[in-house]
């Protein structure tokens, strides 16, 4: 049974309407109202539990009453609950909708990932350097490590959500963060690779042109597109269903950080054809991930709306 706990502070003049909204909803349980006990903001404390599959409608109703402006709304995941009434409502009335994503939480997670602190750029630079070492040493393990460290997928999903919702500011911020972050990573990695070349520290195999890892990265093809498409689908699905293990799989399947690293290393060693291939690989992956993010978000919403409409007709 999937429940969320809602804690709200309501101005006294709104409380009756809010309690009426919650009390009439068949998927709201354990409604508690404490008059005048809330502070900062001052008002009435209202708490309840809501079946997750119906929570978007409840939250929409509360926001339409402007509770988020004049009071506050806090959402918490309920890890365990015992209630025969709630379980029966989930099984008999919600049906498939019981497993619908809580879109308010999904969008909140994506927006949180779209916060570009200095650490975002630091992670990108460090990931680029790790990727460079992996390319120079032909170490696939280090390439995977660089993929995991890289934080760029958060910016990519923030751009996708911004395009889906028509929020231009979010799109601009995401594009700017990716452009600046990858520029910093490439420039730093280029300087690191120049230092390696100047000191003659590159492995003999790399000097002789034995670069299987680099060759995989700088030759974008049909399979690059296929992997990016599949990763874009899985990435959004894992975010909507809060499956971190699947999201980790996305991180280690998308050739963004490795492409940036290979671009820098190839330029430092004068391999400009390989550098161009890596640039195309980087651009290809970012564009495909953004496009698939928008499409999958819209498709999921459409599917769950249809399921909800069908459930209401048959109910």
Short mmCIF file of C-alpha atoms in Angstrom, two decimals, residues 49-296:
data_model
loop_
_atom_site.label_atom_id
_atom_site.label_comp_id
_atom_site.label_asym_id
_atom_site.label_seq_id
_atom_site.Cartn_x
_atom_site.Cartn_y
_atom_site.Cartn_z
CA UNK A 49 -2.66 10.38 4.65
CA UNK A 50 -3.46 10.00 0.95
CA UNK A 51 -3.17 7.03 -1.39
CA UNK A 52 -0.33 7.91 -3.74
CA UNK A 53 -2.32 7.11 -6.87
CA UNK A 54 -4.84 9.82 -5.95
CA UNK A 55 -2.42 12.28 -4.38
CA UNK A 56 -1.92 14.45 -7.48
CA UNK A 57 -5.63 15.33 -7.51
CA UNK A 58 -5.57 16.15 -3.80
CA UNK A 59 -2.47 18.31 -4.10
CA UNK A 60 -3.93 20.06 -7.13
CA UNK A 61 -7.07 20.85 -5.13
CA UNK A 62 -5.05 22.28 -2.25
CA UNK A 63 -3.01 24.46 -4.59
CA UNK A 64 -6.15 25.68 -6.35
CA UNK A 65 -7.23 26.95 -2.93
CA UNK A 66 -3.85 28.76 -2.84
CA UNK A 67 -2.80 26.95 0.31
CA UNK A 68 0.79 26.90 -0.97
CA UNK A 69 0.72 30.73 -1.13
CA UNK A 70 -1.08 31.57 2.10
CA UNK A 71 0.09 28.61 4.19
CA UNK A 72 2.32 25.64 3.48
CA UNK A 73 2.18 22.04 2.26
CA UNK A 74 4.71 19.37 3.20
CA UNK A 75 4.74 15.88 1.64
CA UNK A 76 6.30 12.81 3.24
CA UNK A 77 6.51 9.22 2.01
CA UNK A 78 4.90 6.70 4.36
CA UNK A 79 7.17 3.67 4.64
CA UNK A 80 4.69 1.42 6.43
CA UNK A 81 1.00 1.63 7.28
CA UNK A 82 -1.73 -0.78 8.46
CA UNK A 83 -5.24 0.15 7.42
CA UNK A 84 -7.83 -2.22 5.98
CA UNK A 85 -9.94 0.70 4.75
CA UNK A 86 -7.03 2.26 2.86
CA UNK A 87 -5.94 -1.10 1.44
CA UNK A 88 -9.49 -1.84 0.25
CA UNK A 89 -9.81 1.61 -1.36
CA UNK A 90 -6.50 1.14 -3.13
CA UNK A 91 -7.40 -2.29 -4.49
CA UNK A 92 -11.10 -1.88 -5.24
CA UNK A 93 -11.40 1.79 -6.24
CA UNK A 94 -8.03 2.93 -7.53
CA UNK A 95 -7.05 -0.29 -9.30
CA UNK A 96 -4.15 0.32 -11.72
CA UNK A 97 -4.04 4.00 -10.69
CA UNK A 98 -2.61 2.88 -7.35
CA UNK A 99 0.75 2.60 -9.12
CA UNK A 100 0.56 5.94 -10.93
CA UNK A 101 3.55 8.25 -10.42
CA UNK A 102 3.19 11.13 -7.99
CA UNK A 103 3.97 13.80 -10.57
CA UNK A 104 4.48 16.54 -8.01
CA UNK A 105 7.28 14.48 -6.46
CA UNK A 106 8.75 13.52 -9.85
CA UNK A 107 8.99 17.14 -10.94
CA UNK A 108 10.38 18.15 -7.56
CA UNK A 109 13.16 15.56 -7.91
CA UNK A 110 14.00 16.74 -11.41
CA UNK A 111 14.04 20.40 -10.33
CA UNK A 112 16.30 19.51 -7.41
CA UNK A 113 18.75 17.91 -9.85
CA UNK A 114 18.57 21.12 -11.88
CA UNK A 115 20.27 23.12 -9.12
CA UNK A 116 23.75 23.97 -10.35
CA UNK A 117 25.94 24.49 -7.32
CA UNK A 118 29.74 24.81 -7.61
CA UNK A 119 29.92 21.08 -6.85
CA UNK A 120 28.10 20.37 -10.14
CA UNK A 121 31.00 21.86 -12.08
CA UNK A 122 33.58 20.26 -9.79
CA UNK A 123 32.07 16.81 -10.37
CA UNK A 124 32.10 17.36 -14.14
CA UNK A 125 35.76 18.38 -14.09
CA UNK A 126 36.75 15.45 -11.87
CA UNK A 127 34.75 13.03 -14.01
CA UNK A 128 36.51 14.40 -17.11
CA UNK A 129 39.92 13.81 -15.54
CA UNK A 130 39.02 10.26 -14.50
CA UNK A 131 37.78 9.63 -18.04
CA UNK A 132 41.06 10.94 -19.44
CA UNK A 133 43.06 8.49 -17.35
CA UNK A 134 40.75 5.70 -18.51
CA UNK A 135 41.32 6.65 -22.15
CA UNK A 136 45.09 6.91 -21.78
CA UNK A 137 45.32 3.56 -19.99
CA UNK A 138 42.57 1.81 -21.96
CA UNK A 139 40.75 1.13 -18.70
CA UNK A 140 37.03 0.48 -19.15
CA UNK A 141 36.61 0.45 -15.36
CA UNK A 142 37.80 4.05 -15.12
CA UNK A 143 35.49 5.05 -17.97
CA UNK A 144 32.55 3.58 -16.05
CA UNK A 145 33.73 5.39 -12.91
CA UNK A 146 33.80 8.68 -14.82
CA UNK A 147 30.23 8.05 -16.04
CA UNK A 148 29.01 7.45 -12.50
CA UNK A 149 30.72 10.57 -11.11
CA UNK A 150 29.36 12.86 -13.84
CA UNK A 151 26.26 14.84 -12.75
CA UNK A 152 25.18 15.95 -16.23
CA UNK A 153 22.05 13.78 -16.43
CA UNK A 154 20.35 15.94 -13.82
CA UNK A 155 20.79 18.99 -16.06
CA UNK A 156 19.58 17.03 -19.08
CA UNK A 157 16.36 15.97 -17.34
CA UNK A 158 15.83 19.52 -16.06
CA UNK A 159 16.03 20.76 -19.66
CA UNK A 160 13.58 18.06 -20.75
CA UNK A 161 11.12 19.02 -18.01
CA UNK A 162 11.50 22.70 -18.90
CA UNK A 163 10.69 21.95 -22.54
CA UNK A 164 7.77 19.75 -21.53
CA UNK A 165 6.32 22.40 -19.22
CA UNK A 166 7.27 25.37 -21.37
CA UNK A 167 9.52 26.86 -18.67
CA UNK A 168 12.14 28.68 -20.70
CA UNK A 169 14.14 29.77 -17.68
CA UNK A 170 14.74 26.15 -16.68
CA UNK A 171 15.84 25.31 -20.23
CA UNK A 172 18.22 28.27 -20.39
CA UNK A 173 19.75 27.48 -17.03
CA UNK A 174 20.23 23.84 -17.94
CA UNK A 175 21.81 24.59 -21.32
CA UNK A 176 24.09 27.20 -19.74
CA UNK A 177 25.15 24.79 -16.98
CA UNK A 178 25.93 22.01 -19.47
CA UNK A 179 27.84 24.34 -21.79
CA UNK A 180 29.89 25.88 -18.98
CA UNK A 181 30.39 22.58 -17.16
CA UNK A 182 31.58 20.65 -20.19
CA UNK A 183 33.76 23.57 -21.28
CA UNK A 184 35.47 23.56 -17.88
CA UNK A 185 35.85 19.79 -17.97
CA UNK A 186 37.29 19.79 -21.49
CA UNK A 187 39.72 22.66 -20.85
CA UNK A 188 40.95 21.14 -17.56
CA UNK A 189 41.28 17.70 -19.10
CA UNK A 190 43.09 19.17 -22.11
CA UNK A 191 45.63 20.83 -19.78
CA UNK A 192 46.04 17.54 -17.89
CA UNK A 193 46.60 15.62 -21.13
CA UNK A 194 49.14 18.22 -22.32
CA UNK A 195 51.00 17.78 -19.03
CA UNK A 196 51.01 14.00 -19.52
CA UNK A 197 52.26 14.39 -23.09
CA UNK A 198 54.92 16.93 -22.14
CA UNK A 199 56.24 14.69 -19.39
CA UNK A 200 56.10 11.61 -21.59
CA UNK A 201 53.92 9.76 -19.11
CA UNK A 202 51.43 8.31 -21.61
CA UNK A 203 51.45 4.49 -21.80
CA UNK A 204 53.39 2.91 -24.67
CA UNK A 205 50.25 1.32 -26.12
CA UNK A 206 48.57 4.72 -26.38
CA UNK A 207 51.64 6.15 -28.15
CA UNK A 208 51.56 3.26 -30.63
CA UNK A 209 47.90 4.01 -31.42
CA UNK A 210 46.44 1.02 -29.56
CA UNK A 211 43.38 2.82 -28.22
CA UNK A 212 40.36 0.48 -28.15
CA UNK A 213 38.51 2.54 -25.54
CA UNK A 214 39.04 5.78 -27.41
CA UNK A 215 37.98 4.19 -30.70
CA UNK A 216 34.67 3.12 -29.19
CA UNK A 217 34.00 6.67 -27.99
CA UNK A 218 34.99 8.72 -31.03
CA UNK A 219 33.07 6.72 -33.64
CA UNK A 220 29.37 7.59 -33.23
CA UNK A 221 27.08 5.25 -35.18
CA UNK A 222 23.65 3.63 -35.15
CA UNK A 223 24.41 1.83 -31.91
CA UNK A 224 25.30 5.12 -30.21
CA UNK A 225 21.86 6.44 -31.10
CA UNK A 226 20.16 3.21 -29.99
CA UNK A 227 21.85 3.25 -26.58
CA UNK A 228 21.08 6.93 -26.06
CA UNK A 229 17.41 6.38 -26.94
CA UNK A 230 17.09 3.41 -24.59
CA UNK A 231 18.95 5.23 -21.82
CA UNK A 232 16.67 8.24 -22.24
CA UNK A 233 13.60 6.03 -21.84
CA UNK A 234 14.95 4.18 -18.81
CA UNK A 235 16.19 7.39 -17.21
CA UNK A 236 12.77 9.04 -17.13
CA UNK A 237 11.02 5.81 -16.12
CA UNK A 238 13.45 5.38 -13.23
CA UNK A 239 12.83 8.96 -12.09
CA UNK A 240 9.03 8.59 -12.21
CA UNK A 241 9.19 5.30 -10.33
CA UNK A 242 12.06 6.37 -8.02
CA UNK A 243 14.23 3.41 -8.99
CA UNK A 244 17.78 4.49 -8.24
CA UNK A 245 19.34 1.21 -9.41
CA UNK A 246 17.93 1.70 -12.91
CA UNK A 247 19.05 5.32 -12.90
CA UNK A 248 22.59 4.21 -12.07
CA UNK A 249 22.44 1.99 -15.16
CA UNK A 250 21.65 5.07 -17.23
CA UNK A 251 24.71 6.87 -15.85
CA UNK A 252 27.02 4.06 -16.98
CA UNK A 253 25.49 3.64 -20.43
CA UNK A 254 25.58 7.18 -21.81
CA UNK A 255 28.72 8.43 -23.55
CA UNK A 256 28.79 12.06 -22.47
CA UNK A 257 31.67 12.39 -20.00
CA UNK A 258 33.85 9.88 -21.89
CA UNK A 259 33.25 11.83 -25.11
CA UNK A 260 34.27 15.09 -23.43
CA UNK A 261 37.39 13.42 -22.03
CA UNK A 262 38.31 11.90 -25.37
CA UNK A 263 37.78 15.25 -27.10
CA UNK A 264 40.28 16.89 -24.74
CA UNK A 265 42.84 14.06 -24.87
CA UNK A 266 42.64 13.79 -28.67
CA UNK A 267 43.23 17.53 -29.06
CA UNK A 268 46.18 17.41 -26.68
CA UNK A 269 47.78 14.61 -28.71
CA UNK A 270 46.97 16.16 -32.10
CA UNK A 271 44.36 13.57 -33.09
CA UNK A 272 41.83 16.02 -34.48
CA UNK A 273 39.77 13.52 -36.45
CA UNK A 274 39.14 11.56 -33.25
CA UNK A 275 38.40 14.82 -31.43
CA UNK A 276 35.71 15.69 -33.99
CA UNK A 277 34.17 12.23 -33.60
CA UNK A 278 34.09 12.65 -29.82
CA UNK A 279 32.44 16.06 -30.16
CA UNK A 280 29.73 14.54 -32.36
CA UNK A 281 29.27 11.72 -29.86
CA UNK A 282 28.85 14.19 -27.00
CA UNK A 283 26.36 16.33 -28.91
CA UNK A 284 24.44 13.29 -30.14
CA UNK A 285 23.99 11.86 -26.66
CA UNK A 286 22.85 15.12 -25.08
CA UNK A 287 20.35 15.90 -27.84
CA UNK A 288 18.89 12.38 -27.91
CA UNK A 289 18.58 12.25 -24.12
CA UNK A 290 16.75 15.59 -24.02
CA UNK A 291 14.40 14.63 -26.86
CA UNK A 292 13.62 11.24 -25.33
CA UNK A 293 13.12 12.85 -21.93
CA UNK A 294 10.44 15.18 -23.32
CA UNK A 295 8.73 12.42 -25.29
CA UNK A 296 8.68 9.90 -22.44
#
